[in-house]
GROMACS .gro file of C-alpha atoms in nm:
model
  353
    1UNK     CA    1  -1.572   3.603   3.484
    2UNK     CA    2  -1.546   3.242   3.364
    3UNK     CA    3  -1.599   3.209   2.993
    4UNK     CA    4  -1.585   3.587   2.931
    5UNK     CA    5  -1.322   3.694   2.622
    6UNK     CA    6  -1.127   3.937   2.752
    7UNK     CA    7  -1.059   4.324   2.576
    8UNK     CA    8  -0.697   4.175   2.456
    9UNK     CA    9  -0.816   3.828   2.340
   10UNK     CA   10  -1.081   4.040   2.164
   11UNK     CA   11  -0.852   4.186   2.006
   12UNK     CA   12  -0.625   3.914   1.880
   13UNK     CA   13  -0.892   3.689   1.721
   14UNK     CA   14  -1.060   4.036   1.532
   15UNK     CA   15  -0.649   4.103   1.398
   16UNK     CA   16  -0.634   3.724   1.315
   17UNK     CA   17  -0.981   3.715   1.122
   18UNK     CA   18  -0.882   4.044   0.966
   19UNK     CA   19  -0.536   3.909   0.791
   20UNK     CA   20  -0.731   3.623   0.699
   21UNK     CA   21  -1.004   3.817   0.514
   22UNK     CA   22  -0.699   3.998   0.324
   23UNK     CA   23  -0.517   3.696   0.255
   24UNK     CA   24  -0.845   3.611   0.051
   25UNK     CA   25  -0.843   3.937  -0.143
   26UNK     CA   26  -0.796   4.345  -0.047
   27UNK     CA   27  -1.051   4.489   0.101
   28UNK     CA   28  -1.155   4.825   0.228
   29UNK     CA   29  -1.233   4.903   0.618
   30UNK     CA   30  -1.593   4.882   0.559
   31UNK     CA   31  -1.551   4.565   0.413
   32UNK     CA   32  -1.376   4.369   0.694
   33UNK     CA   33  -1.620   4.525   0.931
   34UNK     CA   34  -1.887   4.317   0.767
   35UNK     CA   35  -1.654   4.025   0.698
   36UNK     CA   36  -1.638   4.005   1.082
   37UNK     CA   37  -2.012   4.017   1.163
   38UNK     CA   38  -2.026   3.748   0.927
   39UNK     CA   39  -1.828   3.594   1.163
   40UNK     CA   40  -2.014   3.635   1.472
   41UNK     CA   41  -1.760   3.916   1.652
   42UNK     CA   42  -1.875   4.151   1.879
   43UNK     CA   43  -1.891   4.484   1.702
   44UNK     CA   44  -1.632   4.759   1.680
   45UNK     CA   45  -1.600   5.133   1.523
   46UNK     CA   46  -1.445   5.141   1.156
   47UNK     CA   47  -1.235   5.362   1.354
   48UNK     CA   48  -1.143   5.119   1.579
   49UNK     CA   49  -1.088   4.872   1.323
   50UNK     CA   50  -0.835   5.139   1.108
   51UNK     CA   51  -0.601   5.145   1.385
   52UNK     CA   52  -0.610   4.819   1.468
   53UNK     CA   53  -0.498   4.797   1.079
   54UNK     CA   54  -0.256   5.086   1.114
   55UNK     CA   55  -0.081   4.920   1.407
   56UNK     CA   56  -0.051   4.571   1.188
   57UNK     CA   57   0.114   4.769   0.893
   58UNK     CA   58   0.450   4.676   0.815
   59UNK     CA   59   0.358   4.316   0.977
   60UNK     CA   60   0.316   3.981   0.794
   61UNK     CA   61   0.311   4.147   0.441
   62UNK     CA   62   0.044   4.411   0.579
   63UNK     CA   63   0.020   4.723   0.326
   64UNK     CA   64  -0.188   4.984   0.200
   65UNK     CA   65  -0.259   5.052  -0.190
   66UNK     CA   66  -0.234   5.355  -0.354
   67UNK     CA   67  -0.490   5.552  -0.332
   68UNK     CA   68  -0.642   5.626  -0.739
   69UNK     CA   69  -0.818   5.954  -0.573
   70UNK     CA   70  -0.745   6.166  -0.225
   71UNK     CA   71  -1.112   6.051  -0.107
   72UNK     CA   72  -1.097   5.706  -0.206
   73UNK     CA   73  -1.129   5.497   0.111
   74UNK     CA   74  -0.830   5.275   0.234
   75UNK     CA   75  -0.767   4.924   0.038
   76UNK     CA   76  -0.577   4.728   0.259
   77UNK     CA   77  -0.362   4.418   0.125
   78UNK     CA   78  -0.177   4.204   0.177
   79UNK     CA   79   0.167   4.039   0.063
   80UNK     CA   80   0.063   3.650   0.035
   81UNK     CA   81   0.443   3.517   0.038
   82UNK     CA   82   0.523   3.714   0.343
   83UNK     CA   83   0.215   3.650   0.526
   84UNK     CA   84   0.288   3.217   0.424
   85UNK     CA   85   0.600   3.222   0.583
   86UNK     CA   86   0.374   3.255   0.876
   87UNK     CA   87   0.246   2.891   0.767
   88UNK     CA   88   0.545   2.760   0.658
   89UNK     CA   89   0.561   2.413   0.643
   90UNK     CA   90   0.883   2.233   0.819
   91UNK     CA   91   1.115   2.084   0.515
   92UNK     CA   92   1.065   1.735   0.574
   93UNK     CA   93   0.682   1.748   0.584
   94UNK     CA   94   0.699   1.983   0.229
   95UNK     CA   95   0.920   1.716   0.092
   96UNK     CA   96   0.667   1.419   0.241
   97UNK     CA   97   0.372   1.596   0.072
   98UNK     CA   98   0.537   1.603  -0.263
   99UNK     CA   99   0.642   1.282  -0.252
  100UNK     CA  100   0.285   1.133  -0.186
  101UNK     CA  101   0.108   1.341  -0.453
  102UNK     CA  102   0.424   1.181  -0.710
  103UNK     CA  103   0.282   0.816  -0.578
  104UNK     CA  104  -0.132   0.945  -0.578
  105UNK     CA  105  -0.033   1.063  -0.963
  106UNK     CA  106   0.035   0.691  -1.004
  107UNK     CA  107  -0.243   0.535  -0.802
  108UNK     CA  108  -0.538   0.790  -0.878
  109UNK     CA  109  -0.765   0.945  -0.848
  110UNK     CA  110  -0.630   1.322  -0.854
  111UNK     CA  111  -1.010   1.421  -0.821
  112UNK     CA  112  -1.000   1.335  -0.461
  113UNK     CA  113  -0.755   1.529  -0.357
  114UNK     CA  114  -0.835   1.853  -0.532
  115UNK     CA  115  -0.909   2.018  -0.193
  116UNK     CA  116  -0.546   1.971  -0.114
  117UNK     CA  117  -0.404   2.025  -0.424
  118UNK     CA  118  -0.323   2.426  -0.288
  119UNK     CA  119  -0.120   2.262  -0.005
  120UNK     CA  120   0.107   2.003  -0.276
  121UNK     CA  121   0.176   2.319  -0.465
  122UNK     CA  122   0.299   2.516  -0.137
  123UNK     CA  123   0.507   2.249  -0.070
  124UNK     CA  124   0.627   2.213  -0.398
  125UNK     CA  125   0.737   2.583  -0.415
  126UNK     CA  126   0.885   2.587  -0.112
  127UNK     CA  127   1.092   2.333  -0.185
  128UNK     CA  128   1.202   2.469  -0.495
  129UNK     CA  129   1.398   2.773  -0.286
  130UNK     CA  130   1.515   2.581  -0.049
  131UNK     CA  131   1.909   2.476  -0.074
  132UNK     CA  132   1.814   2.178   0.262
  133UNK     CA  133   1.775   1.799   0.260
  134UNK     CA  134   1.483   1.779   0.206
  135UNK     CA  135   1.511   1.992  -0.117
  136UNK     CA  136   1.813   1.815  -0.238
  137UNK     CA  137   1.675   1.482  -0.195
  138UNK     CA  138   1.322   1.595  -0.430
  139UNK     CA  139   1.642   1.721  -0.662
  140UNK     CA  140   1.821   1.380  -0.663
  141UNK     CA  141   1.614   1.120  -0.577
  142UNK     CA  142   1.363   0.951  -0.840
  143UNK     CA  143   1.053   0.760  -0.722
  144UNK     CA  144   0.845   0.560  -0.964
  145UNK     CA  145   0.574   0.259  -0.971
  146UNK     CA  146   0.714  -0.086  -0.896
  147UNK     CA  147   0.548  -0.153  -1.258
  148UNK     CA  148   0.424  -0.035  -1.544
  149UNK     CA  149   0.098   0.132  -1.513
  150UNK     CA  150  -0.204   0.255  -1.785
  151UNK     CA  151  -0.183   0.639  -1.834
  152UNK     CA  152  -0.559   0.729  -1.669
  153UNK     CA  153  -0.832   0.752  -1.977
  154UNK     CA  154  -0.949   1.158  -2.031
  155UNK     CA  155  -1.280   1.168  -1.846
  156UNK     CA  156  -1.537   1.425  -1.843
  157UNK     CA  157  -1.598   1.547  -1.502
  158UNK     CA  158  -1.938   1.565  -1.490
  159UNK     CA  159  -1.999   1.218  -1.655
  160UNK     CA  160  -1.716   1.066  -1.368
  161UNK     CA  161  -1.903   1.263  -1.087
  162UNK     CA  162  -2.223   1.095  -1.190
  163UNK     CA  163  -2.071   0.752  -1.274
  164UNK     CA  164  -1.955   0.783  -0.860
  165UNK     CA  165  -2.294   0.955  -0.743
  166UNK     CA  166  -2.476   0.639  -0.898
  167UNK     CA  167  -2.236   0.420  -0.718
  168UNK     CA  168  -2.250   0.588  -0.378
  169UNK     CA  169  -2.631   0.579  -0.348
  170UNK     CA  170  -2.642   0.216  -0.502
  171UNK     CA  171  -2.940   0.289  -0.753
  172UNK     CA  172  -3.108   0.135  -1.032
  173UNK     CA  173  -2.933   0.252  -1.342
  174UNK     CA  174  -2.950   0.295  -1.726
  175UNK     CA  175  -2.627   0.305  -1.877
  176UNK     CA  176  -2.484   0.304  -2.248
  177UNK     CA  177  -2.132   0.075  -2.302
  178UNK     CA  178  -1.911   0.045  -2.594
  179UNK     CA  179  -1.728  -0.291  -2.578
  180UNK     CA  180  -1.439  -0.109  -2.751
  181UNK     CA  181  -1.372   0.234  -2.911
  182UNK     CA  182  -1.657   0.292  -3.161
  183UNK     CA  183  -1.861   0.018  -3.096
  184UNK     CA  184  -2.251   0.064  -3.119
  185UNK     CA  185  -2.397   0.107  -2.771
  186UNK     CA  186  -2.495  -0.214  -2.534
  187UNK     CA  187  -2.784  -0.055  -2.328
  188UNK     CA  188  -2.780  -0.224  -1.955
  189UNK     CA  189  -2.993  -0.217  -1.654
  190UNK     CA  190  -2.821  -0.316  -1.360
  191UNK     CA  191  -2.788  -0.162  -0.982
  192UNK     CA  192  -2.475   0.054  -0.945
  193UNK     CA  193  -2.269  -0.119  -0.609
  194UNK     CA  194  -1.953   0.036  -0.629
  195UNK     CA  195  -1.599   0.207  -0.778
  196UNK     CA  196  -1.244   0.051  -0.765
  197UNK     CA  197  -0.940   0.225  -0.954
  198UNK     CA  198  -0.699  -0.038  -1.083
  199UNK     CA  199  -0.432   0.219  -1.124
  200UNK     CA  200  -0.562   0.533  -1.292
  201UNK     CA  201  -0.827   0.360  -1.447
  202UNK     CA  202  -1.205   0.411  -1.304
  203UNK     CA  203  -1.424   0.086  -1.285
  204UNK     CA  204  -1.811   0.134  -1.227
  205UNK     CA  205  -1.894  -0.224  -1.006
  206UNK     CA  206  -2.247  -0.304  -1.132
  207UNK     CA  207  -2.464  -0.619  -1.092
  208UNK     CA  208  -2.639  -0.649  -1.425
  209UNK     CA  209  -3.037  -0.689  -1.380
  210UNK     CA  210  -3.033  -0.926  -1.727
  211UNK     CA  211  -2.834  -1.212  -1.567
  212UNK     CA  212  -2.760  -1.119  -1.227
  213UNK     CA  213  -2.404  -1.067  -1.278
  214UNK     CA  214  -2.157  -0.869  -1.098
  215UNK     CA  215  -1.957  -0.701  -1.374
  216UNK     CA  216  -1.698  -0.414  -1.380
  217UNK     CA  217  -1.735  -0.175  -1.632
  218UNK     CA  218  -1.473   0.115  -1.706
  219UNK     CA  219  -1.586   0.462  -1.699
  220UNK     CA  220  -1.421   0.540  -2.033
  221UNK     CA  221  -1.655   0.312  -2.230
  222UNK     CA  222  -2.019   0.472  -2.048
  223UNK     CA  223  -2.114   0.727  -2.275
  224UNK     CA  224  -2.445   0.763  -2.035
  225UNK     CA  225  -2.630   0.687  -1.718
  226UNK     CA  226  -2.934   0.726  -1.590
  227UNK     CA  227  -3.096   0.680  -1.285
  228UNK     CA  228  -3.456   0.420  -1.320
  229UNK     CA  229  -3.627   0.541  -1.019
  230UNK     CA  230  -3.906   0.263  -1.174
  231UNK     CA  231  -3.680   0.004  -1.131
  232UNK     CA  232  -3.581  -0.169  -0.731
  233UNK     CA  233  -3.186  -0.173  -0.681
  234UNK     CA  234  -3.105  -0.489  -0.671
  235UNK     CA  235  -2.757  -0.463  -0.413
  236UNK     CA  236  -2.840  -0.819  -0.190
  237UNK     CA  237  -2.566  -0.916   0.005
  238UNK     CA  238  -2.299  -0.742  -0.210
  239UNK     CA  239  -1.956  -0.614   0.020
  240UNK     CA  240  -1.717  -0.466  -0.133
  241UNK     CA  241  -1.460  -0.563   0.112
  242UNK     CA  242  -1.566  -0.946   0.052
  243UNK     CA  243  -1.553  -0.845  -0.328
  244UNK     CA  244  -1.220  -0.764  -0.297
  245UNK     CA  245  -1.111  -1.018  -0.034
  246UNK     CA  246  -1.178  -1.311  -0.325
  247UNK     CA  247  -0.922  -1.144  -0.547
  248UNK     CA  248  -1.199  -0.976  -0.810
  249UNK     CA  249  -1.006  -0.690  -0.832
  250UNK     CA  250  -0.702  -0.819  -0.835
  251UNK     CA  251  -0.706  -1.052  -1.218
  252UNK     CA  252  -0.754  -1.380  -0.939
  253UNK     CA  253  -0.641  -1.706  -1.131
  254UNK     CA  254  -0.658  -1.898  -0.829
  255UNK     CA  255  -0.564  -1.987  -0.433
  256UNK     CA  256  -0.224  -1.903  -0.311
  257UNK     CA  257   0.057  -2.195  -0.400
  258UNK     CA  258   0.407  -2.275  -0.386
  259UNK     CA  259   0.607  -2.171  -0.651
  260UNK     CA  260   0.949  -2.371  -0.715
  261UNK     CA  261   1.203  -2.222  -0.986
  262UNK     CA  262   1.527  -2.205  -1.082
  263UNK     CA  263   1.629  -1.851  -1.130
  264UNK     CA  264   1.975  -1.690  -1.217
  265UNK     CA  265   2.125  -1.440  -1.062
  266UNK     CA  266   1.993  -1.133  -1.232
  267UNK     CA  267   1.657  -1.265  -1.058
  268UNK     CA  268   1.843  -1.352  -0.770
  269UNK     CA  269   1.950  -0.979  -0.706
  270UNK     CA  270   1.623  -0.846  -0.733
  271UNK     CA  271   1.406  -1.045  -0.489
  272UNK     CA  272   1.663  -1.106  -0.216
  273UNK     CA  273   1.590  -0.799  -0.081
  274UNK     CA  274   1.264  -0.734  -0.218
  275UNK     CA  275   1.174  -1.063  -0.177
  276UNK     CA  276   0.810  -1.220  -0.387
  277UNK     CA  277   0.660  -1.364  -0.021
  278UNK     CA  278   0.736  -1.340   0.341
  279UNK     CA  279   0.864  -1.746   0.336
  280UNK     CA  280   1.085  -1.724   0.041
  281UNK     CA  281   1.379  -1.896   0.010
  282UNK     CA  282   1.647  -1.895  -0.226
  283UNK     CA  283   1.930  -2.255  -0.215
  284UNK     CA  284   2.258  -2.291  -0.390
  285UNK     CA  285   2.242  -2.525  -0.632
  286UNK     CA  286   2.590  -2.742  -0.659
  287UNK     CA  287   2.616  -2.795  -1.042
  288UNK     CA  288   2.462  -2.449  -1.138
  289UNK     CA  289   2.690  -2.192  -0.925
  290UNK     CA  290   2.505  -1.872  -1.080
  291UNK     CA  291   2.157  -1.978  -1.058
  292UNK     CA  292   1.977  -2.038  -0.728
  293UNK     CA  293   1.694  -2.274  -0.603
  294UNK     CA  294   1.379  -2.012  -0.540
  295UNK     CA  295   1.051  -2.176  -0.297
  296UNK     CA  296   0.810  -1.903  -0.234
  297UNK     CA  297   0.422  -1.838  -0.152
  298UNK     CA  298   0.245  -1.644  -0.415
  299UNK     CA  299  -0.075  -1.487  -0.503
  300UNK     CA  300  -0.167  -1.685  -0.842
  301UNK     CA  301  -0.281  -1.379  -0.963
  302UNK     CA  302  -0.215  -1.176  -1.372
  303UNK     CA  303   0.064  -1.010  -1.188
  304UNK     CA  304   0.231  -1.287  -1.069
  305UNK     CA  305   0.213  -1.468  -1.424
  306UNK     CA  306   0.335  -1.116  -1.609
  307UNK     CA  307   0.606  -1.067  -1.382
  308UNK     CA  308   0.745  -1.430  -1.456
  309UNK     CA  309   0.723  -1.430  -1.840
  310UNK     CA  310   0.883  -1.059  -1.844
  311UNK     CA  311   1.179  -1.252  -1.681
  312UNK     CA  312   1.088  -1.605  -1.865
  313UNK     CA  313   1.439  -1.625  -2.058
  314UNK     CA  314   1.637  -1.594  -1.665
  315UNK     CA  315   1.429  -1.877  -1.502
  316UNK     CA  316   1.288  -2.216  -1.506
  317UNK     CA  317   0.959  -2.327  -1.344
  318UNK     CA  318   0.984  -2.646  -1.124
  319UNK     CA  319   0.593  -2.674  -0.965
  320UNK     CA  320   0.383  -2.698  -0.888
  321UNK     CA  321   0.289  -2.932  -1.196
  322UNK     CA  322  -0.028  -2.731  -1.341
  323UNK     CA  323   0.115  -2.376  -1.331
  324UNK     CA  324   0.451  -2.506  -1.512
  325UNK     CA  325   0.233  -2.693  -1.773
  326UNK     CA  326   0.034  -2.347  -1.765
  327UNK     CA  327   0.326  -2.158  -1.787
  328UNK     CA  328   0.494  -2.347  -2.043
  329UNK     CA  329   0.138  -2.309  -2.301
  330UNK     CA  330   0.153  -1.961  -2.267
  331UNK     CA  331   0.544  -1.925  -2.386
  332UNK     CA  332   0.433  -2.173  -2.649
  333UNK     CA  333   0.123  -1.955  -2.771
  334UNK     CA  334   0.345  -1.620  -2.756
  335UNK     CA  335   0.644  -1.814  -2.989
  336UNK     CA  336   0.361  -1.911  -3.189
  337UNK     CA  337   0.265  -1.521  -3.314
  338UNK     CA  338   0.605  -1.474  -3.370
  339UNK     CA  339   0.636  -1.769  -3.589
  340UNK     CA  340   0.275  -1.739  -3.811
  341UNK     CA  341   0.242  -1.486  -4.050
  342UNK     CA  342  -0.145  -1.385  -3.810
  343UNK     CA  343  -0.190  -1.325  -3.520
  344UNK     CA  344  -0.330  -1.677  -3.336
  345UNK     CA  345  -0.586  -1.596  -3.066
  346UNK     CA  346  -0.642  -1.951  -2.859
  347UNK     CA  347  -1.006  -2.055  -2.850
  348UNK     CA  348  -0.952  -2.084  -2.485
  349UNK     CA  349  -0.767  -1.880  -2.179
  350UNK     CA  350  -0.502  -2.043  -2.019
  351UNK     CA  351  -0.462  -1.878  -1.678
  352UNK     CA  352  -0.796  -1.854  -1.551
  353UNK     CA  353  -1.003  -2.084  -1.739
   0.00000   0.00000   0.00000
């Protein structure tokens, strides 16, 4: 008959649903029997379901315990690394999964992947026995961020999961903030919108109720939050995507321009092939045989601008005109600190302002 489970496929799912209930913990026979009306299987004798165990002994890590008295009812168990083998994952997968949960370590948040992290760990142990490629490249191969990155704040859990509640309904909220360490407590009312992680670090997106601002505010500095259900959230036409798309997130100075520098050849090396835009282009220069010209699109963005004055003493900034006058105030302002006996915080920004 169409539809109808046959005696044998019977069979197979009730063995299948049995090895799983073990793999969970042992269990007696009058256990699984109501493990498997929990799951909606027709119903069988405990007799029935003893030789179906009896025939599976010996198989995928199958085994009985000892018994502690001569009446005690069967405890059946079973071997977890034998019975994984059956879901062994292939080498190159094992070593993909380890290599993503390196990069998510870097990225964050680890929070959201708890419900996988049983699966990085299986790979990571399988790996670990394994004498293949795949194994010998996790032994011999290093990957790292691109930059350096902020080592995530400690967080309570239940203050984060609230912080992200908040955000995901887009309420009305109370919350406390500490401008720095120690600080006395700002009290705010403002709707939460949203979350972005800049790196490890956890940014509650918030328009503030007092001025109408959009502000971000790091979950390390809200020492509380409270939901106003007296209060209308105030979310208008906020997008996150659009948020984004104008560079909020991202330390935006400014549009896209066209950088022109000189750069030697230690710069040279490392953006040939990694290069800073997809039009970049790098021209011998006659009289200065181990420096090159270097015309590129950028993002004016606090990446860009850190990534040129880590390499300041190996280049020279051609244009445009306002980023090399920019450029040039903030290597004057850094050789000023090293020159004053204080530290000399401009009135002003530079980038930015």
């Amino acid at each position: 008959m169409e539809g109808q489970t046959t005696k044998g496929e019977s069979l197979t799912i009730r063995c299948i649903y049995m090895l799983l209930a073990l793999y969970e913990r042992p269990r007696t026979v009058a256990e699984l029997e109501a493990y498997l009306q929990e799951k909606g299987l027709a119903q069988v004798s405990r007799r029935s379901l003893q030789r179906n165990l009896e025939d599976l002994e010996g198989h995928f890590g199958l085994y009985r315990e000892e018994r502690e008295a001569a009446n005690a009812a069967d405890v059946w168990n079973l071997a977890q690394q034998d019975f994984e083998k059956l879901l062994e994952l292939e080498d190159p997968v094992a070593l993909a999964l380890v290599i993503a949960e390196q990069q998510l370590k870097q990225l964050g948040p680890m929070t959201v992947f708890a419900p996988v992290q049983s699966l990085f760990e299986r790979a990571r142990e399988q790996l670990a026995s394994r004498n293949t490629t795949a194994s010998l490249w996790l032994k011999r191969v290093k990957v790292s961020a691109a930059s350096h990155r902020l080592v995530g704040p400690e967080l309570a859990s239940e203050q984060s999961q609230r912080l992200l509640d908040v955000a995901l309904r887009q309420v009305a909220i109370r919350l406390h903030y500490h401008p720095h360490q120690g600080d006395p407590a700002q009290v705010i009312r403002a709707t939460a919108l949203a979350v972005f992680y800049r790196g490890a670090v956890a940014y509650l997106i918030v328009r503030d109720h007092s001025n109408d601002r959009v502000r971000q505010l790091p979950f390390s500095r809200i020492s509380e939050v409270r939901e106003v259900v007296t209060e209308d959230a105030r979310v208008g036409d906020f997008d996150l995507d659009t948020y984004a798309a104008s560079g909020a997130l991202a330390y935006r100075f400014g549009d896209p321009f066209r950088l022109e520098a000189v750069v030697f050849n230690s710069i040279r090396r490392e953006i040939e092939d990694a290069p800073l835009g997809e039009d970049q282009e790098l021209l011998e220069l006659a009289d200065q045989p181990h420096c090159r010209l270097l015309r590129v699109t950028v993002p004016y963005t606090l990446n860009l601008v850190q990534w040129l004055l880590a390499r300041a003493a190996y280049l020279k900034i051609i244009g445009p005109d306002d980023f090399r006058n920019k450029f040039q105030e903030e290597l004057r302002r850094a050789l000023k600190n090293f020159e004053s006996e204080e530290l000399c915080v401009p009135a002003e920004r530079n980038f930015g302002s």
